XYZ file of C-alpha atoms in Angstrom:
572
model
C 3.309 22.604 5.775
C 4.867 25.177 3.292
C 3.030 24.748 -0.083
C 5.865 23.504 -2.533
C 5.951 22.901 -6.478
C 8.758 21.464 -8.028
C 8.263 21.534 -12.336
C 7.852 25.640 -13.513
C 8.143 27.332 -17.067
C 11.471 29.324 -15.717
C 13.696 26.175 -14.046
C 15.240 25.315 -17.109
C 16.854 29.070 -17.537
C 20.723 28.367 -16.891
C 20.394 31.424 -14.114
C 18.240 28.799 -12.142
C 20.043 25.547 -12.983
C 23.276 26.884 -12.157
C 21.686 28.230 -8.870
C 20.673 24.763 -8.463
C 24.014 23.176 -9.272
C 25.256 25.509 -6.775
C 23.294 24.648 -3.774
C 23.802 21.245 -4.554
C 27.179 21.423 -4.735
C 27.414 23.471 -1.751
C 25.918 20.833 -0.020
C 27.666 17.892 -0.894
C 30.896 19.456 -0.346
C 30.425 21.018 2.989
C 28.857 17.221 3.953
C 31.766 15.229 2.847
C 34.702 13.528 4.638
C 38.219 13.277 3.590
C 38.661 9.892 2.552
C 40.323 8.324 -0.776
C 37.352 6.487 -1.199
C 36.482 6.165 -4.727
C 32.788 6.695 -6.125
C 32.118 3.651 -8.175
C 28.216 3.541 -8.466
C 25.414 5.313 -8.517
C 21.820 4.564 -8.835
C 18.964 7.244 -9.465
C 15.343 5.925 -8.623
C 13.029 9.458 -9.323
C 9.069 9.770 -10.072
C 8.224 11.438 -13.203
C 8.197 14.718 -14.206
C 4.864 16.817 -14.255
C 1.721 15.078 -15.865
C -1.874 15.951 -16.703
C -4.321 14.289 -13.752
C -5.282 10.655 -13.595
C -7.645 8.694 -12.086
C -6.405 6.472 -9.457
C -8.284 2.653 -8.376
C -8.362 3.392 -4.036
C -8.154 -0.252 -4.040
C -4.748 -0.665 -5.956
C -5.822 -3.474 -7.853
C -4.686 -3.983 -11.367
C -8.071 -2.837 -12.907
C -6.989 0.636 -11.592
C -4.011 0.671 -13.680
C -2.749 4.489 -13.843
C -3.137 5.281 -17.176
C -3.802 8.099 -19.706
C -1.742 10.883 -17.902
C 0.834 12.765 -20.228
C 3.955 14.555 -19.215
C 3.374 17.862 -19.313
C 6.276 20.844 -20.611
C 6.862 21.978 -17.388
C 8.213 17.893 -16.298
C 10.534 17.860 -19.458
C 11.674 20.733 -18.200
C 12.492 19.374 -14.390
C 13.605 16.020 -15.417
C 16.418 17.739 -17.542
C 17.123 19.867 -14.654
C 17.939 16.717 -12.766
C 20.115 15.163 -15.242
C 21.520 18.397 -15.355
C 22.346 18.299 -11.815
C 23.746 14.473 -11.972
C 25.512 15.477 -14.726
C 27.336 18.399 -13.033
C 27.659 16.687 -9.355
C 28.502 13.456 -10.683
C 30.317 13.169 -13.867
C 31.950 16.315 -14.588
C 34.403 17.628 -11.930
C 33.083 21.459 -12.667
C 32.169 22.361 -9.433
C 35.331 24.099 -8.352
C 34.814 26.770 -10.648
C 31.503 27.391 -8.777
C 31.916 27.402 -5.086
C 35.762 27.517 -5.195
C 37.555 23.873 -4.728
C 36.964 20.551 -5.757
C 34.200 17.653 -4.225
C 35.940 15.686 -1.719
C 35.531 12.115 -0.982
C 35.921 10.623 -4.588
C 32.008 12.656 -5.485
C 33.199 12.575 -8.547
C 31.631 9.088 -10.534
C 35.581 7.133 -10.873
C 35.439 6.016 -14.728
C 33.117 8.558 -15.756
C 33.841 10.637 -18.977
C 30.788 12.795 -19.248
C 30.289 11.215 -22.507
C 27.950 8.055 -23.113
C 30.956 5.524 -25.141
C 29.790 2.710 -24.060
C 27.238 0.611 -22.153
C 28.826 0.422 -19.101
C 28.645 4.269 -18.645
C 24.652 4.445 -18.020
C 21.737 2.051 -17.802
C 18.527 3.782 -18.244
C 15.393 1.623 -17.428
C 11.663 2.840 -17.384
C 8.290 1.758 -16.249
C 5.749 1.285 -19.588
C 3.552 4.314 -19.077
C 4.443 7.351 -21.527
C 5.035 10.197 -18.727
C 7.822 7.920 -17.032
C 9.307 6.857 -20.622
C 8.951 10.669 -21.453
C 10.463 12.017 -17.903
C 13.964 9.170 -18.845
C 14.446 10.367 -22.391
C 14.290 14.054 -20.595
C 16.940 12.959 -17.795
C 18.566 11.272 -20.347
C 19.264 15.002 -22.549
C 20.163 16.451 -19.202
C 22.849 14.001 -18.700
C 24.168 13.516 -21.777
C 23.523 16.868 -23.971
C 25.379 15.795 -26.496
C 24.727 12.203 -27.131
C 20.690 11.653 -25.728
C 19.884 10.143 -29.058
C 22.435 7.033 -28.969
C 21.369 6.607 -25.487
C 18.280 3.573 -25.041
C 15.886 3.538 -22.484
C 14.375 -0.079 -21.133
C 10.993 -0.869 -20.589
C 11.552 -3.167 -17.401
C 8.716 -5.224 -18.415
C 4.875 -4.438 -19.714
C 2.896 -3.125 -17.407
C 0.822 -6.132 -15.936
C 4.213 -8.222 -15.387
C 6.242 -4.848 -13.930
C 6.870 -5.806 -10.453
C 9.976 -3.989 -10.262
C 8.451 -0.151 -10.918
C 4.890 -0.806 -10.772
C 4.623 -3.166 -7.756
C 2.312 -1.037 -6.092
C -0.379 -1.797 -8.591
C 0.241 -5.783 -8.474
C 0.457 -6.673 -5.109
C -2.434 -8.410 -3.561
C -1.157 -8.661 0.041
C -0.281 -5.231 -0.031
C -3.589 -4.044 -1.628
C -5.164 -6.387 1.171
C -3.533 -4.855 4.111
C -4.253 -1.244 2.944
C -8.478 -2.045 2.317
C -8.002 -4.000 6.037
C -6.299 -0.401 7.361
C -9.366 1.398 5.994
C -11.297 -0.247 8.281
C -8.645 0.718 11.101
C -9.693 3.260 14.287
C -7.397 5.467 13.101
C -8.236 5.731 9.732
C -12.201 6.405 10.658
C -10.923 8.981 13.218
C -9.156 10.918 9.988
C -12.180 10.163 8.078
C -14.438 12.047 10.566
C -11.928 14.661 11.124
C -11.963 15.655 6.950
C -15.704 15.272 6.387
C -16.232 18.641 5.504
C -12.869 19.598 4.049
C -13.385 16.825 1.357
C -16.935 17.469 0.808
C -16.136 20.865 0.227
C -13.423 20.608 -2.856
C -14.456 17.462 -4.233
C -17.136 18.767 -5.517
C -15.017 22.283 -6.657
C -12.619 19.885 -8.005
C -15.373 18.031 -9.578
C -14.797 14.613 -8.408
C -17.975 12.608 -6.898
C -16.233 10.380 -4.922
C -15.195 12.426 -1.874
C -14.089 9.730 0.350
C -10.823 9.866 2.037
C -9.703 6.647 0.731
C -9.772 8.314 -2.572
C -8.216 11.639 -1.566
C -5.542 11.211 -3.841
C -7.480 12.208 -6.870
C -9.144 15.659 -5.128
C -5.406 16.738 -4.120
C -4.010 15.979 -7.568
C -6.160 18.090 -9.348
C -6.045 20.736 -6.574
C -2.177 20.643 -6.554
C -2.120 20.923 -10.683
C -4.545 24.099 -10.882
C -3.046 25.785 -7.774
C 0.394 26.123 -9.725
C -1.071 26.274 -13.208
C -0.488 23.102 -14.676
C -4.279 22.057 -15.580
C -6.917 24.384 -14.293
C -10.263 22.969 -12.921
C -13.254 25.327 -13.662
C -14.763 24.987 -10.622
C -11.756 25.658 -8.335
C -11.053 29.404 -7.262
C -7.977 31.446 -9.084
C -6.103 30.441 -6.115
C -7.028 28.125 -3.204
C -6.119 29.859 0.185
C -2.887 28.849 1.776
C -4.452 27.395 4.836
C -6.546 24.990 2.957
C -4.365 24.609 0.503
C -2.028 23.289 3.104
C -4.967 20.770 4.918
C -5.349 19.185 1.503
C -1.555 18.145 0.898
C -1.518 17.367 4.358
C -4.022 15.086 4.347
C -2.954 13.619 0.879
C 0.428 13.059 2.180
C -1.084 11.310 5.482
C -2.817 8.699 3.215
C -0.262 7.852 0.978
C 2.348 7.683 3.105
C 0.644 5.133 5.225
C -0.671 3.289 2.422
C 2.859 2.617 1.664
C 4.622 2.636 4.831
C 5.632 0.388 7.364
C 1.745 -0.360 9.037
C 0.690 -1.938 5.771
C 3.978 -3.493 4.686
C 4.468 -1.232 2.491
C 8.070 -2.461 1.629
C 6.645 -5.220 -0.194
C 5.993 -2.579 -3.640
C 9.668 -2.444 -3.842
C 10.963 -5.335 -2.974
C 11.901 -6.400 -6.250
C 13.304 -2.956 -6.809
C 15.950 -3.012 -3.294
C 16.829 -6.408 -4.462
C 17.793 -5.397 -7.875
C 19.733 -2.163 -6.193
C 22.151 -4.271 -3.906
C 22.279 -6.918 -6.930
C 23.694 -4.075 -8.873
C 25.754 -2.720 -6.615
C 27.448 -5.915 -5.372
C 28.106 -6.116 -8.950
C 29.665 -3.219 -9.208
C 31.973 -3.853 -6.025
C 33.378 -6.918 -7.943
C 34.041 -4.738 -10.877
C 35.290 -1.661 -9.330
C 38.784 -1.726 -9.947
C 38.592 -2.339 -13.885
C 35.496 0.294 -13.666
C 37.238 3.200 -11.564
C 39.371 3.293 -15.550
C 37.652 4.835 -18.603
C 38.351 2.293 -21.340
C 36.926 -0.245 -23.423
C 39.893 -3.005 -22.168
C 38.774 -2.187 -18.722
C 35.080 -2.645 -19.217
C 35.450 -5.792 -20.444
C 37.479 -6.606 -17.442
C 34.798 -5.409 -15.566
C 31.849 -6.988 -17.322
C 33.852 -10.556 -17.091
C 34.647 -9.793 -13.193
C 30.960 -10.193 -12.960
C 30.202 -12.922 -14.799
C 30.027 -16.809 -13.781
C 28.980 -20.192 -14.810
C 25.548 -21.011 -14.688
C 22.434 -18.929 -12.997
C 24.889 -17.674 -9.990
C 26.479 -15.540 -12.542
C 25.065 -12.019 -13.441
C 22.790 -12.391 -16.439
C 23.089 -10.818 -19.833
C 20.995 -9.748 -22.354
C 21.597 -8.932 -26.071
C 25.349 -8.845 -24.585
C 24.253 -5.561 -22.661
C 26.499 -5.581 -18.809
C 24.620 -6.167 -15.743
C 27.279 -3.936 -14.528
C 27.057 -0.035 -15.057
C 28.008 2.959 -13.344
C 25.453 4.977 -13.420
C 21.887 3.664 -13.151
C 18.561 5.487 -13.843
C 14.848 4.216 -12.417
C 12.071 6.397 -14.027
C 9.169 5.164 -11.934
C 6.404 6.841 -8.879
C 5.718 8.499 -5.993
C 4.626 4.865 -4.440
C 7.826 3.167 -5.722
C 9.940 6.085 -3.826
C 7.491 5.820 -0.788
C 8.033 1.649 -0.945
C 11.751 1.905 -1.486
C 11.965 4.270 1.470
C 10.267 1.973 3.243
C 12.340 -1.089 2.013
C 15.728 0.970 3.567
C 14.083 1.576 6.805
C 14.457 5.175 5.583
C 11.623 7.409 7.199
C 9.696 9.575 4.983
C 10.291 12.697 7.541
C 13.765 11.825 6.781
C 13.998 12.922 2.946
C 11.386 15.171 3.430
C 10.713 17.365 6.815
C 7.611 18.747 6.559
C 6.060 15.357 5.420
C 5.142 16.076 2.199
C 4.460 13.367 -0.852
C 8.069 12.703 -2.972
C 6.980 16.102 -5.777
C 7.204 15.600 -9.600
C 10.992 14.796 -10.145
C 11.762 13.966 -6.926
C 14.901 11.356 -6.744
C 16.431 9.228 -4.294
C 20.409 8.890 -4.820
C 22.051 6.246 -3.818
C 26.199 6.497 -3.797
C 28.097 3.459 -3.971
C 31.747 4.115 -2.725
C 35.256 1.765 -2.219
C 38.000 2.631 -0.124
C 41.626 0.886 -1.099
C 40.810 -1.768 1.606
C 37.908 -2.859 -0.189
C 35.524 -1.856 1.876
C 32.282 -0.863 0.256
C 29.812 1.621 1.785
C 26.341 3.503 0.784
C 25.568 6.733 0.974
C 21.359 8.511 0.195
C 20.913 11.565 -1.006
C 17.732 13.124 -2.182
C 16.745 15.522 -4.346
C 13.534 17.702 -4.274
C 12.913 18.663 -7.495
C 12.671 21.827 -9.641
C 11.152 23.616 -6.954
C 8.879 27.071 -7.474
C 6.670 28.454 -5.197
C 3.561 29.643 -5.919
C 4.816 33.369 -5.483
C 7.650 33.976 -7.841
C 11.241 35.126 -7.098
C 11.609 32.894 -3.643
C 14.616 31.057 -3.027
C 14.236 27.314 -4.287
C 14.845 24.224 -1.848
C 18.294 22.972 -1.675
C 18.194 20.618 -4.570
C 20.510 18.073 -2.970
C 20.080 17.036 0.905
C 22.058 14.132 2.460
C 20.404 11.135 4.153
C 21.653 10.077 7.809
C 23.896 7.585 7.968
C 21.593 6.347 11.092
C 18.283 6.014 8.627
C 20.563 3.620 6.207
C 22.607 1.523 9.115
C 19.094 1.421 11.966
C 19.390 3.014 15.353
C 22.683 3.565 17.075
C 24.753 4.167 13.950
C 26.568 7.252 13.668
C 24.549 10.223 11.878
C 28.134 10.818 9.473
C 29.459 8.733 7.626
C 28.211 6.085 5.211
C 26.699 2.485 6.125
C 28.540 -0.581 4.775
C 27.083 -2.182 2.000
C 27.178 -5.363 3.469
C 24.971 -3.878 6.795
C 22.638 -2.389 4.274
C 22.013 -5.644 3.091
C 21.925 -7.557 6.324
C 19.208 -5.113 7.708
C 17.031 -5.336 4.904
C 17.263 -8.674 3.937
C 13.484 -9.635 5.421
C 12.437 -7.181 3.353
C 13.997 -8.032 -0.106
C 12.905 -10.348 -2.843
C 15.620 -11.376 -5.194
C 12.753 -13.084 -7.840
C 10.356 -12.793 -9.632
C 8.480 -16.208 -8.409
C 9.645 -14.702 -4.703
C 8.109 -11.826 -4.950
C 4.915 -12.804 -6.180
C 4.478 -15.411 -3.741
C 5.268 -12.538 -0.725
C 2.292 -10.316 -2.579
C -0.208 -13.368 -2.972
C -0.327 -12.817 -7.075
C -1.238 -16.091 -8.651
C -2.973 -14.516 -11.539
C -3.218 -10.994 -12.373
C 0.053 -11.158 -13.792
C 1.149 -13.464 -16.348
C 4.359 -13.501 -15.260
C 3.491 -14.619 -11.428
C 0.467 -17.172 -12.994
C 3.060 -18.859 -15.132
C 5.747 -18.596 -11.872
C 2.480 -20.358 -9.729
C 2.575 -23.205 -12.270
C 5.894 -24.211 -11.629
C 7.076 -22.929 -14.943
C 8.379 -19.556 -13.462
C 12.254 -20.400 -14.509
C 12.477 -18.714 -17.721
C 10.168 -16.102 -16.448
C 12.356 -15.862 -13.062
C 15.037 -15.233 -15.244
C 14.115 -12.651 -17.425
C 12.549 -10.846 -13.789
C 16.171 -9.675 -13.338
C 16.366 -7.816 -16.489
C 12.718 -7.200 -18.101
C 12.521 -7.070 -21.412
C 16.026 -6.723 -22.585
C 16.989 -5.260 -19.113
C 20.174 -7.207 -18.462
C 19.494 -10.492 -18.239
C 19.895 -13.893 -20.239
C 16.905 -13.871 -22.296
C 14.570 -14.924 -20.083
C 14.063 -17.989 -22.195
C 17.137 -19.391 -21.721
C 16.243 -22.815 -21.131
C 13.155 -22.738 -23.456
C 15.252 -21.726 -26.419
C 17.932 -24.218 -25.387
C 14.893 -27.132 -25.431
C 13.629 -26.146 -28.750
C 17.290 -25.959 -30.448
C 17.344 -29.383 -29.026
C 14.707 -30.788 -30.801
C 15.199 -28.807 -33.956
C 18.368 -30.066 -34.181
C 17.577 -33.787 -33.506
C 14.821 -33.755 -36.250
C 17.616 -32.120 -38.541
C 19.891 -34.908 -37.683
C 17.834 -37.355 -38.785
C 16.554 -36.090 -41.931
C 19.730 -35.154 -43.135
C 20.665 -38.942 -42.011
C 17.447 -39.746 -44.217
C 18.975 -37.947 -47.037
C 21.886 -39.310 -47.260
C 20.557 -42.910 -47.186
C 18.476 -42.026 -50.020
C 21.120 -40.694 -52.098
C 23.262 -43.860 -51.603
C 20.051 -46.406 -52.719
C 19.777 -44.817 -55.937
C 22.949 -44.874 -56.742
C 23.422 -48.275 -55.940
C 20.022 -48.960 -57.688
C 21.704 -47.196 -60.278
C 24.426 -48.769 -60.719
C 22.613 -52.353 -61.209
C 19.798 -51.026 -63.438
C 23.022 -49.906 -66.033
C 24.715 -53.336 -65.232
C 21.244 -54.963 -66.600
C 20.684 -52.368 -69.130
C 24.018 -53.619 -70.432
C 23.324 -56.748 -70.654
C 26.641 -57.915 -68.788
C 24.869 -59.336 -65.968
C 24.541 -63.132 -65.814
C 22.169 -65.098 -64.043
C 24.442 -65.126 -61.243
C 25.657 -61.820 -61.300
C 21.755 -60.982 -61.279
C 21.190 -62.970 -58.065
C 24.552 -61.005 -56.926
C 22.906 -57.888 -57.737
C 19.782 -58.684 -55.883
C 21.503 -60.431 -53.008
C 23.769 -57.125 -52.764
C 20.480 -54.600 -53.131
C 19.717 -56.594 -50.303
C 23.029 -55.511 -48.422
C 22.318 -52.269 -49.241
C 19.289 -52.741 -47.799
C 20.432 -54.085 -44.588
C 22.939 -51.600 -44.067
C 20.410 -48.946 -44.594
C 19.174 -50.514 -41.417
C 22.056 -50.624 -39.792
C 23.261 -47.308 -40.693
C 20.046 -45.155 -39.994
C 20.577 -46.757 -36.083
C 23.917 -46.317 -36.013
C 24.139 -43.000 -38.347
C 20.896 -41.715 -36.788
C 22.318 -41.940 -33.735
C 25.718 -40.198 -35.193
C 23.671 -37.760 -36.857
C 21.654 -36.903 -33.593
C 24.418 -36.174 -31.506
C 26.348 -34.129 -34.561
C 22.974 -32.162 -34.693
C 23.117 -30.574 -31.433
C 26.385 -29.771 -31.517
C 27.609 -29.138 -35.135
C 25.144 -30.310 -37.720
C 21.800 -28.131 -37.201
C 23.000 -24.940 -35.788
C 25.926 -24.615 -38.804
C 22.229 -25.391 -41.267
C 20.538 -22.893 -39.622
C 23.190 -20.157 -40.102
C 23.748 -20.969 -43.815
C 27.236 -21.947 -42.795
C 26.434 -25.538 -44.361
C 24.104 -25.360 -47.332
C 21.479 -28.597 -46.710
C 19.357 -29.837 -49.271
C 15.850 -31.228 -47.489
């Protein structure tokens, strides 16, 4: 395996991006196919830039939350080079003056301005640690140079409820199946095979647990001092390339299993697939309003979407569900789970089998031809790549994925995979909630989310899965809030029913009290008087029924919500 490195000091220079823009473009134009398909969609899913090291929990429970590591300069650095390279691939047609004609195929994002007017332009959503919120707001100046600061980034939800980007860390089954796979042949085979490599640099690397099922955290700090990101005192200057080499290779042996196929590894990103094909069939229903840059279209597009009751796409904070291009700042396990989700082998993206690097991104291209028809296209991207010895040649920044990995064995390696065969093949593998997916991964109560969604009183919850914290959906408390407006409004009714009863007895009592005061009140206009406080008195009764039932069904619809805006001043 060729050591690789992806973040550096030097790959922000414009020499290097536009060498990186280059190959990209290079490759994406000698890969594409005439067609007059248009490029409606596209959806970025990368890991974070480069961090200090963490500790991670070999058990992937939720006690071994990754937490603490910071992104360092050098993953600024690379996750701007990426937006960079989205921004010049994807939303700016500038390639031509570079290699010499245009992209082919519609590569161009139909719609897209290079300018961030609106929100159906760019979603960005984040998981709730600071290096991936860090590594968006850097993609995010890459993209958009010169308007990062009006442009949001989502937290999809906190990070005990964050199935969607964090799923590796709150699945049960899938935590399960890996601690069964320990116990596997072949994983005491590999453990017997690395003895002595991993007794040797766990201790240089000064970590006392030297096990292989906690590999991870010898390699990480290996793979940060070999390139000079955070040197470890008791490595050497620089480990030998042979070694150097066993170490990723083992690294990349256990993770990839841990979230491959053998221990169902799709079920980390299951969420995440669903809420990719959610997006993009929403954007196939909007495509012909969102192929046109304008606000009169966007709304076209945005109500193309939308439907009565929970079929619908949700809304949030009156934020689209529909967008055209779509960032995912998440983790090397939510690439490896995703991959695993498409059917999408790792030796696919990346030949030599090596872990998804600091900035690494999976691309998928959502295109529609005049007929309608809707197909996907992967691409992936490596990273800011350095090598350890300075002036090679970086990696291609920009490789295609087959055709075959998206549409299974026996499809064509060219082309792209219809959207509707994308979804067909991975349906088994997809949840579409959150109460579905944490039923498939067995949490009942290590989330709050999935304890409340065990309890039968998931619906508000299952709602606000789809968006996460202001991430496009309807609240997430849509029927709570509707309950309690309910009954705020009822109890409104009636005391402004209450209120107005009072008011007319005192007048009335009023009214009798200066009739007697007067002294033009007879005996029998007296009993009158009495006999018609008495009326009052039964219509009171009659009215605070009748009018409380009047006033209860005004409430709801007119009375309590006008009160609560300060439409309708109400004394109480």
């Amino acid at each position: 395996m060729t050591p690789r490195y992806h973040p550096c000091r030097r790959c922000g220079t414009p020499r290097l991006a536009t060498a990186a823009v280059v190959a990209a473009a290079t490759l994406l134009v000698g890969s594409a196919s005439p067609s007059s398909a248009e490029l409606i969609q596209l959806q970025v899913i990368h890991r974070h830039g480069a961090r200090t090291p963490l500790n991670k929990d070999a058990g992937l429970s939720v006690a071994g939350f990754e937490g603490g590591a910071q992104l360092l300069g050098e993953g600024v650095e690379q996750l701007e080079l990426l937006g960079k390279t989205v921004r010049n691939v994807y939303l700016l047609d500038t390639q031509s003056a570079i290699v010499g004609e245009t992209f082919k195929d519609g590569a161009v994002l139909a719609g897209a301005t290079g300018a961030y007017k609106r929100p159906t332009d760019f979603r960005a959503v984040s998981s709730a640690l600071d290096r991936t919120l860090a590594s968006s707001r850097a993609f995010v100046a890459g993209l958009y140079p010169a308007d990062e600061t009006r442009v949001p980034t989502y937290m999809f939800h906190n990070d005990p409820d964050d199935y969607l980007l964090r799923g590796h860390a709150l699945c049960p089954s899938h935590a399960a199946k890996v601690r069964s796979w320990y116990g596997s042949d072949e994983f005491r085979d590999e453990e017997e095979r690395s003895a002595a490599l991993r007794t040797k640099w766990a201790a240089l690397a000064g970590v006392e647990d030297d096990s292989l099922a906690n590999w991870f955290n010898v390699y990480d700090r290996v793979f940060l001092h070999q390139y000079g990101l955070k040197k470890s005192s008791g490595l050497p200057t620089q480990v030998p390339s042979n070694e150097f080499e066993a170490i990723q290779r083992l690294a990349s042996w256990l993770e990839s299993n841990k979230y491959g196929p053998v221990n169902d590894g799709h079920l980390v990103a299951s969420a995440l697939l669903g809420e990719v094909l959610e997006r993009a069939n929403a954007a196939d229903a909007a495509a012909p309003s969102l192929s046109r840059p304008d606000d009169e279209s966007d709304a076209a597009a945005v109500a193309a979407t939308v439907s009565d009751g929970d079929a619908g796409v949700a809304q949030d904070n009156d934020l689209p569900r529909v967008h055209r291009l779509i960032e995912y700042s998440a983790h090397y396990p939510t690439l490896l789970g995703l991959l695993t989700a498409l059917g999408i082998p790792l030796s696919e993206v990346e030949p030599d089998g090596a872990l998804p690097n600091f900035g690494a991104a999976l691309l998928l291209e959502l295109h529609r031809s005049p007929n309608e028809r809707t197909t996907l296209a992967a691409r992936w991207y490596g990273g800011g790549v350095r090598t350890p010895r300075p002036g090679l040649t970086y990696d291609h920044f920009l490789t295609n994925v087959s055709n075959a990995a998206l549409c299974g064995d026996g499809a064509p390696r060219d082309g792209r995979c219809p959207l509707t065969e994308v979804a067909g093949r991975t349906a088994a593998r997809v949840a579409s909630s959150a109460a579905e997916w944490c039923a498939a991964c067995g949490n009942t109560d290590e989330s709050p989310l999935c304890f409340a969604a065990a309890r039968g009183v998931a619906s508000s919850a299952d709602r606000a899965d789809r968006g996460g914290g202001g991430d496009d959906d309807d609240g997430g408390g849509g029927g709570l809030a509707r309950g309690v407006v309910a009954v705020v409004a009822f109890v409104g009714g009636v005391v402004v029913a209450l209120a107005a009863v009072m008011a007319v007895t005192w007048l009335r009592g009023r009214r009798v009290r200066q009739s007697w005061a007067a002294g033009a009140a007879p005996m029998g206009a007296a009993g009158a008087a009495k006999e018609g406080e008495g009326g009052v008195g039964c219509r009171m009764g009659g009215g605070l029924g009748g009018g409380g039932g009047g006033a209860g069904g005004a409430a709801v619809g007119v009375v309590a919500p006008r009160s609560f805006r300060g439409d309708v001043p109400v004394a109480l």
